mmCIF file of C-alpha atoms and ligand atoms in Angstrom:
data_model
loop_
_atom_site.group_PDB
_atom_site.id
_atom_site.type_symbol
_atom_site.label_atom_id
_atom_site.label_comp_id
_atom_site.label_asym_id
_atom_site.label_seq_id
_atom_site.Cartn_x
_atom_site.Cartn_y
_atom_site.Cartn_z
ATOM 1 C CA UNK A 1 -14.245 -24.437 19.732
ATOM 2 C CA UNK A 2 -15.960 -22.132 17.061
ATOM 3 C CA UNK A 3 -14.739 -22.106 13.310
ATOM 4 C CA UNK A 4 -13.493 -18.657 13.717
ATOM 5 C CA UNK A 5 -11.226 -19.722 16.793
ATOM 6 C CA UNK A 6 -10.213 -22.873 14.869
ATOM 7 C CA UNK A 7 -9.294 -20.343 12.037
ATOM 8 C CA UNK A 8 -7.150 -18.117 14.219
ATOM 9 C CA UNK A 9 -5.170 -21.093 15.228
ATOM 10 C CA UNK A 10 -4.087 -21.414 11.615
ATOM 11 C CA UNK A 11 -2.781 -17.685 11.350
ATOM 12 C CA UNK A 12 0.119 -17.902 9.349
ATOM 13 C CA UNK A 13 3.645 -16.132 11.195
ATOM 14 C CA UNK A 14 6.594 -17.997 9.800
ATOM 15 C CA UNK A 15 7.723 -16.197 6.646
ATOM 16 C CA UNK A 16 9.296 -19.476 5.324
ATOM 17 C CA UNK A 17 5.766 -20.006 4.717
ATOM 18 C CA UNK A 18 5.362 -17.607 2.298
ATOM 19 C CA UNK A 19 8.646 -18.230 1.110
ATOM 20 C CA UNK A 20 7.344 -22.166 0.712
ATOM 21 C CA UNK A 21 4.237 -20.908 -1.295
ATOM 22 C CA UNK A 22 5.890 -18.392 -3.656
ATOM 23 C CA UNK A 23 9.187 -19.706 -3.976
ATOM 24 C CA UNK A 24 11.184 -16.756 -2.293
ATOM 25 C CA UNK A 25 13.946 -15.384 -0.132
ATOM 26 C CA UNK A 26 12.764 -16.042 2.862
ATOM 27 C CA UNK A 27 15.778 -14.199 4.990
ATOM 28 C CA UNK A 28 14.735 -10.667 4.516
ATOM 29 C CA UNK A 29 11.074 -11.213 5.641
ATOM 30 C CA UNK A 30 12.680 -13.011 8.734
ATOM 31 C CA UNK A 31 15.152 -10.147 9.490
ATOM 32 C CA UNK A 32 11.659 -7.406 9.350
ATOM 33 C CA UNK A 33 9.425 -10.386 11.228
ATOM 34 C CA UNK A 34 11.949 -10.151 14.336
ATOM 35 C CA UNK A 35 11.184 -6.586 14.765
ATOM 36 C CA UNK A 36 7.468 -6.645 13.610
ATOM 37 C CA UNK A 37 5.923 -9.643 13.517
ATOM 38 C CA UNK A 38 4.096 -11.135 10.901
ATOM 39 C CA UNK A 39 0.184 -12.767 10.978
ATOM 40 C CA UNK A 40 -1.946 -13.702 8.657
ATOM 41 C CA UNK A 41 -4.774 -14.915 8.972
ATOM 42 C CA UNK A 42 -6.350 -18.089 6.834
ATOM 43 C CA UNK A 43 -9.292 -15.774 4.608
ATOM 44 C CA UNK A 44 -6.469 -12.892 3.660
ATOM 45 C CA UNK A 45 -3.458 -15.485 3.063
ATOM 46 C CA UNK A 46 -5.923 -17.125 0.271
ATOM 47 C CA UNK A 47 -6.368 -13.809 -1.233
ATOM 48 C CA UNK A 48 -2.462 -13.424 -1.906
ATOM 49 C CA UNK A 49 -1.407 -13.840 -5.668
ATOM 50 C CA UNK A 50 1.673 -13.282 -5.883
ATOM 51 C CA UNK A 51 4.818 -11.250 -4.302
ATOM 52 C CA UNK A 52 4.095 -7.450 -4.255
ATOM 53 C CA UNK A 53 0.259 -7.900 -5.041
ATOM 54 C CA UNK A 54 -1.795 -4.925 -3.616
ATOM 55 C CA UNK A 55 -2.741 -7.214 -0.634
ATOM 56 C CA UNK A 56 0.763 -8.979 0.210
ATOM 57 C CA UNK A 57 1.762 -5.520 0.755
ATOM 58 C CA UNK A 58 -0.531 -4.808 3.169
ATOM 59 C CA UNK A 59 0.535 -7.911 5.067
ATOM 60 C CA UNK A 60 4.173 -8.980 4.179
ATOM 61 C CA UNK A 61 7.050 -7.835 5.960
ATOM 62 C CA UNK A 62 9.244 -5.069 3.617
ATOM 63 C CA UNK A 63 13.031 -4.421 4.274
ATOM 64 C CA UNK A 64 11.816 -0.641 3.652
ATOM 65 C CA UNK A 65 9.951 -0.841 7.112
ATOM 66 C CA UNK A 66 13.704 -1.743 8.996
ATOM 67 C CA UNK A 67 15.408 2.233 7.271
ATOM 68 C CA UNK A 68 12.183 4.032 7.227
ATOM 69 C CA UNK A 69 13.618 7.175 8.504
ATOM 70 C CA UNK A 70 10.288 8.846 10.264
ATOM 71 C CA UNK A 71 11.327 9.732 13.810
ATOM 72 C CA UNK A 72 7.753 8.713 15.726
ATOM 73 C CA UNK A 73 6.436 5.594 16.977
ATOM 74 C CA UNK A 74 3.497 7.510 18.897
ATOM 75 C CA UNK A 75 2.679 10.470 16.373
ATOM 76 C CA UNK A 76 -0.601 10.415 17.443
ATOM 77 C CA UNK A 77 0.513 10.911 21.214
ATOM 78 C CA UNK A 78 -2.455 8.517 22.348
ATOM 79 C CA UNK A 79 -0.012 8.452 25.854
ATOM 80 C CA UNK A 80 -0.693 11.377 26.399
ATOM 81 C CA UNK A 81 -4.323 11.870 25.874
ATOM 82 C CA UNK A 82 -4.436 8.721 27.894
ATOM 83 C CA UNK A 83 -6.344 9.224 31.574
ATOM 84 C CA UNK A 84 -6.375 5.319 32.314
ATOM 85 C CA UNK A 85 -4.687 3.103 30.178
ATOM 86 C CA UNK A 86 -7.315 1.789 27.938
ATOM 87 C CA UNK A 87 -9.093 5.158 27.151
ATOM 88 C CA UNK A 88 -7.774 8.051 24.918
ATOM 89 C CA UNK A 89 -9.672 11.166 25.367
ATOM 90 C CA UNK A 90 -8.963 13.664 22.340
ATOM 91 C CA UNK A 91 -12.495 14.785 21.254
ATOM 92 C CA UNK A 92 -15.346 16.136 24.285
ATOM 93 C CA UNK A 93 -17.882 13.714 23.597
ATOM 94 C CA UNK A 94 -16.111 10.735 22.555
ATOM 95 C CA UNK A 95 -13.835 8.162 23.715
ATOM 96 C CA UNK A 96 -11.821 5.441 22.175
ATOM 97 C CA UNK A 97 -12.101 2.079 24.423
ATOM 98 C CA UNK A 98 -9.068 0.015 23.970
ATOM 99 C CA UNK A 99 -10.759 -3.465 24.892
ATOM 100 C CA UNK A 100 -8.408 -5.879 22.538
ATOM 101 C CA UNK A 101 -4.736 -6.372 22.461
ATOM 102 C CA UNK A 102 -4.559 -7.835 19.023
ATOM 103 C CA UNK A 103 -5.763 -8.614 15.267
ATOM 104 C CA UNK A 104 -6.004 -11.294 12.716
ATOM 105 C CA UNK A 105 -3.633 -10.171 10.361
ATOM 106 C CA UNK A 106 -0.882 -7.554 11.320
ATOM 107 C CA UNK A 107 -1.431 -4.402 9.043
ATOM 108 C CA UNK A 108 2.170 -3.815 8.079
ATOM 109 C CA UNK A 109 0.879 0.309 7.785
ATOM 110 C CA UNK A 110 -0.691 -0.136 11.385
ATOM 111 C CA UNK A 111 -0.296 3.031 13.453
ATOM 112 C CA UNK A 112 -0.150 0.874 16.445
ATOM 113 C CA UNK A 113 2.444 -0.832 14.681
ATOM 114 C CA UNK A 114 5.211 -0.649 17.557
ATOM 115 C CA UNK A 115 2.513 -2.328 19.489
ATOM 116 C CA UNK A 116 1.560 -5.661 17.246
ATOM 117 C CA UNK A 117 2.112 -9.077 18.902
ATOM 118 C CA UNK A 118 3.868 -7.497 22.144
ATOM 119 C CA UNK A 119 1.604 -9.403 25.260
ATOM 120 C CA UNK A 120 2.451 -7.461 27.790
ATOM 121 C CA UNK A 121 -0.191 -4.930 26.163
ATOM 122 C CA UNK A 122 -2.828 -7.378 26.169
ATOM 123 C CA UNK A 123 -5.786 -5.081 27.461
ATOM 124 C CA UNK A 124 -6.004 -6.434 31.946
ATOM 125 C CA UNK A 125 -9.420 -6.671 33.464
ATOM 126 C CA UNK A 126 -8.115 -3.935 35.911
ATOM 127 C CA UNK A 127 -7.707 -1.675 32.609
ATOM 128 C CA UNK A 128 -11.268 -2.505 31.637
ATOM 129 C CA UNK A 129 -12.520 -1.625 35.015
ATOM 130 C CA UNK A 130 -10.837 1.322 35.027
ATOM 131 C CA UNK A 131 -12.090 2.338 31.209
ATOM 132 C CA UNK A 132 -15.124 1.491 32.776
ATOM 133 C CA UNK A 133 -15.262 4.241 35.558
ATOM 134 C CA UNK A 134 -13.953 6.764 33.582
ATOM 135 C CA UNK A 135 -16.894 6.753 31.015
ATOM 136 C CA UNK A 136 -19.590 6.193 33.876
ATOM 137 C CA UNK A 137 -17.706 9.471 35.734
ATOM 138 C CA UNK A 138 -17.650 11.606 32.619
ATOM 139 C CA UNK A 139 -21.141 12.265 31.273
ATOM 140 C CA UNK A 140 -19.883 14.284 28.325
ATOM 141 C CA UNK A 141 -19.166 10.907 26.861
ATOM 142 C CA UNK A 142 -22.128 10.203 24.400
ATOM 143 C CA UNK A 143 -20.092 8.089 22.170
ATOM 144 C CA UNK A 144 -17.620 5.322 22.687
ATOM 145 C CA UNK A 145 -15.350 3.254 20.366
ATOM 146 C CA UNK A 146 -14.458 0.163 21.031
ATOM 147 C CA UNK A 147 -11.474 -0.249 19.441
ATOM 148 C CA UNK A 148 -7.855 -1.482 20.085
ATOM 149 C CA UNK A 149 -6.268 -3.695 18.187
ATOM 150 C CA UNK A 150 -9.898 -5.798 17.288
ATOM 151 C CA UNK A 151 -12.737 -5.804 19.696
ATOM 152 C CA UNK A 152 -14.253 -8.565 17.668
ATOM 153 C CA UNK A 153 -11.583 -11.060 18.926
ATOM 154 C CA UNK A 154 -12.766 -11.050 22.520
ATOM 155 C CA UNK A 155 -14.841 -14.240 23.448
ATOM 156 C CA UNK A 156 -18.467 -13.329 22.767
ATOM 157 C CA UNK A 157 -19.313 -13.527 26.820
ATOM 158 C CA UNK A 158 -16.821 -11.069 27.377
ATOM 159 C CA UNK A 159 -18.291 -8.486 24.530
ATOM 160 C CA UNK A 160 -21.486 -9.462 25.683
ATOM 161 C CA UNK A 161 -20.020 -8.481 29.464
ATOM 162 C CA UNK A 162 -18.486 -5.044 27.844
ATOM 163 C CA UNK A 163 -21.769 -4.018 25.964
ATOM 164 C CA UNK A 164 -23.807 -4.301 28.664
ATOM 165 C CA UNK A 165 -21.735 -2.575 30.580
ATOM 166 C CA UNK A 166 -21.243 0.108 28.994
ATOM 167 C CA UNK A 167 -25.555 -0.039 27.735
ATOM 168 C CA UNK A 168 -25.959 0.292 31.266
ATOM 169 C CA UNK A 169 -24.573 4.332 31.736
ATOM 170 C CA UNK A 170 -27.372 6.193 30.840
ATOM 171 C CA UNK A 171 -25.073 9.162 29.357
ATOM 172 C CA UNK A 172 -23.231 6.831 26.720
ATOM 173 C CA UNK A 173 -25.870 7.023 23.539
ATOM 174 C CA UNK A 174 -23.771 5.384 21.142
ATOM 175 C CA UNK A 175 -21.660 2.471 20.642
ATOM 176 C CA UNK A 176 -18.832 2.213 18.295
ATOM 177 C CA UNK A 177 -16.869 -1.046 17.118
ATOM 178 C CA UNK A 178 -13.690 -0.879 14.883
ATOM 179 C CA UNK A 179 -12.800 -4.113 13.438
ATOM 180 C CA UNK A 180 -11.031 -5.812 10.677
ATOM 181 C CA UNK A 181 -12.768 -9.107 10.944
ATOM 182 C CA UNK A 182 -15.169 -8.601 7.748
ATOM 183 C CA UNK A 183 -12.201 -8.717 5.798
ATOM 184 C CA UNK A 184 -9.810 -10.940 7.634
ATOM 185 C CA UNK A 185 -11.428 -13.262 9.890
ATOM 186 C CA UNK A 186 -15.506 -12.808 8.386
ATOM 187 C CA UNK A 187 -15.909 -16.398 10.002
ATOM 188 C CA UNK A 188 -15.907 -14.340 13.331
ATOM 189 C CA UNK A 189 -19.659 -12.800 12.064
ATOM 190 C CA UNK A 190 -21.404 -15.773 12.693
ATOM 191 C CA UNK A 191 -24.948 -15.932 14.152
ATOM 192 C CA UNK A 192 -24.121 -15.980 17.182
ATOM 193 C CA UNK A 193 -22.143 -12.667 17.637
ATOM 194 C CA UNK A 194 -25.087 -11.559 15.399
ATOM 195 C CA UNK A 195 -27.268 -11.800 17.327
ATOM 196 C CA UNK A 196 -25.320 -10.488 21.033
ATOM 197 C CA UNK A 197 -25.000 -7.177 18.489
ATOM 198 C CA UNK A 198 -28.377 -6.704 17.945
ATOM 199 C CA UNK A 199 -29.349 -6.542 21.162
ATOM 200 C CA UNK A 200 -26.856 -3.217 21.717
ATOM 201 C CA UNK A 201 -28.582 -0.295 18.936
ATOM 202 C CA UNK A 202 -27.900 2.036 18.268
ATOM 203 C CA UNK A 203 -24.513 0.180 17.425
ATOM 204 C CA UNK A 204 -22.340 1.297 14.311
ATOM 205 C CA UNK A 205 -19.342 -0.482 13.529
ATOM 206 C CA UNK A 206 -16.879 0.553 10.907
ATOM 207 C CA UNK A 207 -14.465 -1.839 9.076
ATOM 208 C CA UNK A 208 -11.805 -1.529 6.773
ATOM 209 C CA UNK A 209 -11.115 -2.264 3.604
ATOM 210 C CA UNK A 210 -8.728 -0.863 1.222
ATOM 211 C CA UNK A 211 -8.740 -2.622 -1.931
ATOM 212 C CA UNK A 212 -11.439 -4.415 -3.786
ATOM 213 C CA UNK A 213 -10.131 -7.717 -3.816
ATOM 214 C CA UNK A 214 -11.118 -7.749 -0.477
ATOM 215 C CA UNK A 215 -14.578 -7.685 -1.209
ATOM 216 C CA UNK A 216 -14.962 -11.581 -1.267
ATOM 217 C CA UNK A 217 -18.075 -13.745 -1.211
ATOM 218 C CA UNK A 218 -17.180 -14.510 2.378
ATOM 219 C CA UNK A 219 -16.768 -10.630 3.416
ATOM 220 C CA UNK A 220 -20.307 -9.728 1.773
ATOM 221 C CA UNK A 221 -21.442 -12.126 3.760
ATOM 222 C CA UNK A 222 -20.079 -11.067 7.312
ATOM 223 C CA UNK A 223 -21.705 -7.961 6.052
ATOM 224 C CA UNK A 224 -24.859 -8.871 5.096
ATOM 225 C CA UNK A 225 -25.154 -10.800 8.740
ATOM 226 C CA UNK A 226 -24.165 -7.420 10.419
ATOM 227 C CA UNK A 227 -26.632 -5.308 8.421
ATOM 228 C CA UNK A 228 -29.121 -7.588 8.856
ATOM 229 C CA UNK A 229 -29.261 -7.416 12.703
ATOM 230 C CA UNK A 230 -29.010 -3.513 12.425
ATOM 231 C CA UNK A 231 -25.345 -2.845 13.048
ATOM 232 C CA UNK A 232 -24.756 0.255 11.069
ATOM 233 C CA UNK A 233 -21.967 -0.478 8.727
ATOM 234 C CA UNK A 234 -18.949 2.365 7.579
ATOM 235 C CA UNK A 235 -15.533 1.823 6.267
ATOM 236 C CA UNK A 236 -12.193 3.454 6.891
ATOM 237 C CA UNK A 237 -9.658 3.009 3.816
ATOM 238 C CA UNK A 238 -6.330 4.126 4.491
ATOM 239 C CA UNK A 239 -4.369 5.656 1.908
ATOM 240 C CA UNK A 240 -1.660 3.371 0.702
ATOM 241 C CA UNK A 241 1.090 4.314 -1.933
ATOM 242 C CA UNK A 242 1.029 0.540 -4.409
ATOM 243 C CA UNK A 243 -1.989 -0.220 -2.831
ATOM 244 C CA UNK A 244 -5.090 2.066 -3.651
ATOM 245 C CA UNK A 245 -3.410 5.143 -4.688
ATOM 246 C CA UNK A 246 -5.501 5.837 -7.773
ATOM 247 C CA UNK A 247 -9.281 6.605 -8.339
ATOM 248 C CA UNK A 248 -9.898 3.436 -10.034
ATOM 249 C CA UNK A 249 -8.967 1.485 -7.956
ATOM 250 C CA UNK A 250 -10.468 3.507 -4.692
ATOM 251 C CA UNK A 251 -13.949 3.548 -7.523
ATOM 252 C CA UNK A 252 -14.412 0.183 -7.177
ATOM 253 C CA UNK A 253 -13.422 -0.111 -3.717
ATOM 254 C CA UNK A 254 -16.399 2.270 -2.725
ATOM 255 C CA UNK A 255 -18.809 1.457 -5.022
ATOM 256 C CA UNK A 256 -18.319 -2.551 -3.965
ATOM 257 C CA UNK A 257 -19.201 -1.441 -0.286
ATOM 258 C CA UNK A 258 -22.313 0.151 -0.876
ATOM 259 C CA UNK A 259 -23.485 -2.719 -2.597
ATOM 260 C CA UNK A 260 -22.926 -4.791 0.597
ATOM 261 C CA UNK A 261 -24.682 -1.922 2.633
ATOM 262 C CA UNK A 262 -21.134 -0.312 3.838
ATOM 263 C CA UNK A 263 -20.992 3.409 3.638
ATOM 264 C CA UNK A 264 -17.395 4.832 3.095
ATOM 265 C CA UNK A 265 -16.883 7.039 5.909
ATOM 266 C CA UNK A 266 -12.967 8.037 6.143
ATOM 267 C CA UNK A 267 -9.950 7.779 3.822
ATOM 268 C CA UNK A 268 -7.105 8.305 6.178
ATOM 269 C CA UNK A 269 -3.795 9.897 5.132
ATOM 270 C CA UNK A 270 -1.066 7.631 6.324
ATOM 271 C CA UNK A 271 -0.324 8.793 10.242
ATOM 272 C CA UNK A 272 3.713 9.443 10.683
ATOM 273 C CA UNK A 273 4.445 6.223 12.030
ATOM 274 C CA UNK A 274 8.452 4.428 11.687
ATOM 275 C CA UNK A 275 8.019 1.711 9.826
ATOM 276 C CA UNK A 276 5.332 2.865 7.424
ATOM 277 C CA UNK A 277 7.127 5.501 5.104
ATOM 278 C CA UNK A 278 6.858 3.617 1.883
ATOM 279 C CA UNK A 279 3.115 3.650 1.969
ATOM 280 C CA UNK A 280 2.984 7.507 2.480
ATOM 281 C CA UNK A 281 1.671 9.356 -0.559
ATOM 282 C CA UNK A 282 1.808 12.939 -0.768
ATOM 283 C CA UNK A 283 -1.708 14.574 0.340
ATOM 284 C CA UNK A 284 -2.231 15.809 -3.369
ATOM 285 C CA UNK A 285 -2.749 12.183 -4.563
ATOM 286 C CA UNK A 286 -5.529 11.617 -2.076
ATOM 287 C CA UNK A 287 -6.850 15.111 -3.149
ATOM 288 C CA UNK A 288 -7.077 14.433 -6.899
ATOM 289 C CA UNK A 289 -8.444 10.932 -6.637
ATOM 290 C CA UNK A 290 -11.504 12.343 -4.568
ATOM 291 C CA UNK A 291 -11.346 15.232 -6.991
ATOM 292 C CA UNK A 292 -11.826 12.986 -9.972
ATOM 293 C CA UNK A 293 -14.405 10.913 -8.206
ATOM 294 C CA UNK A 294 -16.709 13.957 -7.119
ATOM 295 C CA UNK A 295 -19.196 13.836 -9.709
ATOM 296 C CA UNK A 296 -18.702 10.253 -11.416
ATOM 297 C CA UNK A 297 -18.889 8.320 -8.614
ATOM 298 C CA UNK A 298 -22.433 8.396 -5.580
ATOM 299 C CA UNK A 299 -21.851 10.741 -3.157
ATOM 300 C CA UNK A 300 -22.747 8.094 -0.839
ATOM 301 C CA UNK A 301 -19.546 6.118 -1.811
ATOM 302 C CA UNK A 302 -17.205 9.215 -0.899
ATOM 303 C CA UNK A 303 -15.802 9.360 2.068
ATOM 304 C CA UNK A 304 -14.244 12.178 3.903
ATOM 305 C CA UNK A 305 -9.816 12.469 3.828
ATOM 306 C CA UNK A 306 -8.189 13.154 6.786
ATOM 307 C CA UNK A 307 -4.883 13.655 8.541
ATOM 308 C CA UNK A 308 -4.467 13.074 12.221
ATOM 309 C CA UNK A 309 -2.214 15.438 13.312
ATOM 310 C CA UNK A 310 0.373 14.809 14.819
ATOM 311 C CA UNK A 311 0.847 15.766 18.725
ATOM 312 C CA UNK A 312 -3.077 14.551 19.400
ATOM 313 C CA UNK A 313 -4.518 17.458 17.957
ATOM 314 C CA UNK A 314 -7.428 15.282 16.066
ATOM 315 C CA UNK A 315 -8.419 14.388 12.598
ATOM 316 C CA UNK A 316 -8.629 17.164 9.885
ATOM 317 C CA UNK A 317 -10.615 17.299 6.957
ATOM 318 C CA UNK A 318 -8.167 17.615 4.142
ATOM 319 C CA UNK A 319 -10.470 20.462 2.187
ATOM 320 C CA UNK A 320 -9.307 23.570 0.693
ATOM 321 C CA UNK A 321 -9.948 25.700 3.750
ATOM 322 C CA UNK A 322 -7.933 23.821 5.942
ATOM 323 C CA UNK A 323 -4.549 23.723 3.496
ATOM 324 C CA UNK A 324 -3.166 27.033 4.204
ATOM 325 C CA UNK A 325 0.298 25.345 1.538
ATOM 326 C CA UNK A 326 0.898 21.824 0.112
ATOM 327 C CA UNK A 327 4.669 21.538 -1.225
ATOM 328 C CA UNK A 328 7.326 19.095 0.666
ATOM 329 C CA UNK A 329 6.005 20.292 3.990
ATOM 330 C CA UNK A 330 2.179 20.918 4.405
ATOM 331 C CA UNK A 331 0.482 23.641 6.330
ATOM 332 C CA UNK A 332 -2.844 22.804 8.098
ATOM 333 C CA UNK A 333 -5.358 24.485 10.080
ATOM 334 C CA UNK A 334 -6.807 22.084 13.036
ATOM 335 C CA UNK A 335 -10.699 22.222 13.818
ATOM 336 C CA UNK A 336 -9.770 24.495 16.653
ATOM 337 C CA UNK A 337 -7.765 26.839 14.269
ATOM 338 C CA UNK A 338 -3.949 26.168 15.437
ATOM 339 C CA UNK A 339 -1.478 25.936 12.589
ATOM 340 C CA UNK A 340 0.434 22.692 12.194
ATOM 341 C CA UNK A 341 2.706 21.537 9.826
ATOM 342 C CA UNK A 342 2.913 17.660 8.026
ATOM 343 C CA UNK A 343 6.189 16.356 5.923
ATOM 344 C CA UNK A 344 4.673 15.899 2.385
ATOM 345 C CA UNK A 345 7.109 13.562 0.736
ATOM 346 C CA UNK A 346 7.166 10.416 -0.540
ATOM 347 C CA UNK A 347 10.041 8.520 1.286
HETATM 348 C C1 PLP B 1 -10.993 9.206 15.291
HETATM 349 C C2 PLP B 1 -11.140 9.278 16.717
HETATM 350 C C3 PLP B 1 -12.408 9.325 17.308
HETATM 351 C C4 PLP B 1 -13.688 9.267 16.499
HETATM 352 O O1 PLP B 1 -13.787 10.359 15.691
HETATM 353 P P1 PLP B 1 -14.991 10.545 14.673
HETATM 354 O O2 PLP B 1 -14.523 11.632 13.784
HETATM 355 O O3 PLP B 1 -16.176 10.910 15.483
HETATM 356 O O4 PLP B 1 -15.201 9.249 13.973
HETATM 357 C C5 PLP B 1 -12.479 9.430 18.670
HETATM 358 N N1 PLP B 1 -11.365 9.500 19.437
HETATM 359 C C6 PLP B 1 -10.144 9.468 18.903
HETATM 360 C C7 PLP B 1 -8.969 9.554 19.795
HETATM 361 C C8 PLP B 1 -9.978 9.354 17.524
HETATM 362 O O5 PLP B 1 -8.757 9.314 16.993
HETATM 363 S S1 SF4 B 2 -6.577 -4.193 11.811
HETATM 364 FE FE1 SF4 B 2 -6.170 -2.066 12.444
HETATM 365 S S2 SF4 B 2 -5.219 -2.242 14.475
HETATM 366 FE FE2 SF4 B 2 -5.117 -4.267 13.519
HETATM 367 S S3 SF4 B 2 -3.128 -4.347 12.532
HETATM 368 FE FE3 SF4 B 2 -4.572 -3.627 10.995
HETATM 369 S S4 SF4 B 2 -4.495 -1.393 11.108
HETATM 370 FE FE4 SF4 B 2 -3.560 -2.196 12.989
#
């Protein structure tokens, strides 16, 4: 067994743990665990402090996630835009793979959060071979993400299987990997997956961090190994309310991945998912942290805010031209010019 398998073996998902560690109640954590499960994995339960810290938030069960009154568990409507299970189709040129059913440590913000530790969505070899033959039978596709839960959990002969695979369609140009591992699991970037990446270029993979105290020895590291055998390296942040809601904090965040060769690429607004409320900011917070940042901060380390819109309608750039009003309901204009409108309040 590798170190990084022997690590996910030792993923924390009994709250009386934490209760154990930080001498707490552990019945409320148990009561949210039974609906969304709880997993940690042994690099990000290390990097808890103490109850409420910016990254036990982002991993401990909340009551607030049981009477979060947002009505969606799908805002995104990736069933929809689904033509075999494992693919959703939203943009022309670009698909997003599903290839892995699960993650290190369960985001409690997670858009796919209705989906965490359920097996019966563990990604089938039929749904790969499906995935598969839509990409070689659509030659629009020039770009596809692997994402999914994390790629970078599959067994490196099956990635090595998948790559190749999907190398081998002459249309596909680019290859895309999503994955939390840098930050939660970076024993999973050893040499060996190292070097089964290299062989894929042009391959970009974008993490994601959200808060500089994830930016540990051990995460350079994974970073450094990916950069090193040419795996182009971006970072989505999401926008979390007692997380990284203010430009200091989102400063050193972006600054601390350039230095380990990471280019910010997104900060995503928090998608309308039940469960998540109490990390939704209003979209003027993310607006005046960039807006305070332009000009002090590398224009390399700012990344680009978005919303997905609900109802599939892709990512927008949250810039001036596309909010037509900002108050307790927000009024956007999609790439393609329709009108939609986002609840702007903080729950
Ligand atoms: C975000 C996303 C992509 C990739 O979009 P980019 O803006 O090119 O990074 C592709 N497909 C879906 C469904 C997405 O949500
Ligand atoms: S790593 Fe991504 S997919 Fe996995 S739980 Fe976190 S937000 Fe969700």
């Amino acid at each position: 067994m590798q170190v990084w398998q022997e690590k996910m073996e030792q993923v924390v998902t009994d709250p009386r743990r934490l209760a154990q560690r930080f001498g707490i109640d552990p019945s409320p954590l148990q009561r949210v665990a039974e609906r969304y499960p709880l997993r940690i994995s042994p690099s990000y339960w290390e990097l808890l402090e103490a109850p409420g810290d910016p990254l036990w938030r982002q991993c401990v069960p909340d009551l607030r996630e049981l009477s979060d009154p947002t009505p969606c568990a799908d805002p995104l409507d990736e069933g929809r835009l689904s033509p075999v299970p494992a693919i959703v189709h939203r943009y022309p040129d670009r698909v997003l793979f599903l290839v892995g059913g699960d993650c290190a440590t369960y985001c409690r913000f997670c858009t796919r959060k209705r989906l965490l530790g359920d097996p019966a969505l563990r990604v089938g070899e039929q749904a790969l071979e499906q995935g598969l033959d839509y990409i070689a039978a659509h030659a629009e596709v020039k770009d596809v993400l692997l994402s999914g839960g994390d790629p970078l959990l599959l067994e490196n002969q099956e990635l090595e299987g998948l790559l190749s695979r999907l190398r081998a369609i002459s249309h596909v140009e680019i290859l895309r990997i999503g994955s939390r591992l840098p930050v939660t699991l970076p024993e999973r970037i050893d040499d060996a997956l190292c070097a089964l990446l290299r062989r894929f270029a042009p391959l970009y993979l974008n993490t994601h961090f959200n808060h500089p105290r994830e930016l540990t020895a051990r995460a350079a590291g994974a970073c450094a190994r990916l950069a090193d055998a040419g795996v182009v390296l971006g970072n989505q942040t999401v926008l979390l309310r007692g997380v990284n809601d203010s430009a200091p904090v989102l400063a050193a965040l972006w600054r601390g991945l350039l230095r380990l060769r990471v280019r910010p690429y997104y900060l995503h607004h928090m998608d309308l998912v039940r469960g998540t409320g109490h990390f939704r900011t209003r979209i003027e917070t993310g607006l005046e942290i960039l807006q305070q940042l332009r000009g002090n901060l590398s224009g390399l380390a700012l990344p680009q805010y978005v919303i997905d819109s609900p109802g599939g309608r892709g990512k927008i750039p949250l810039l001036p031209e596309s909010l037509l009003e900002l108050g307790d309901s927000a009024r956007l204009r999609t790439s393609s010019g329709a009108i939609i409108d986002f609840p702007n309040r903080e729950t």
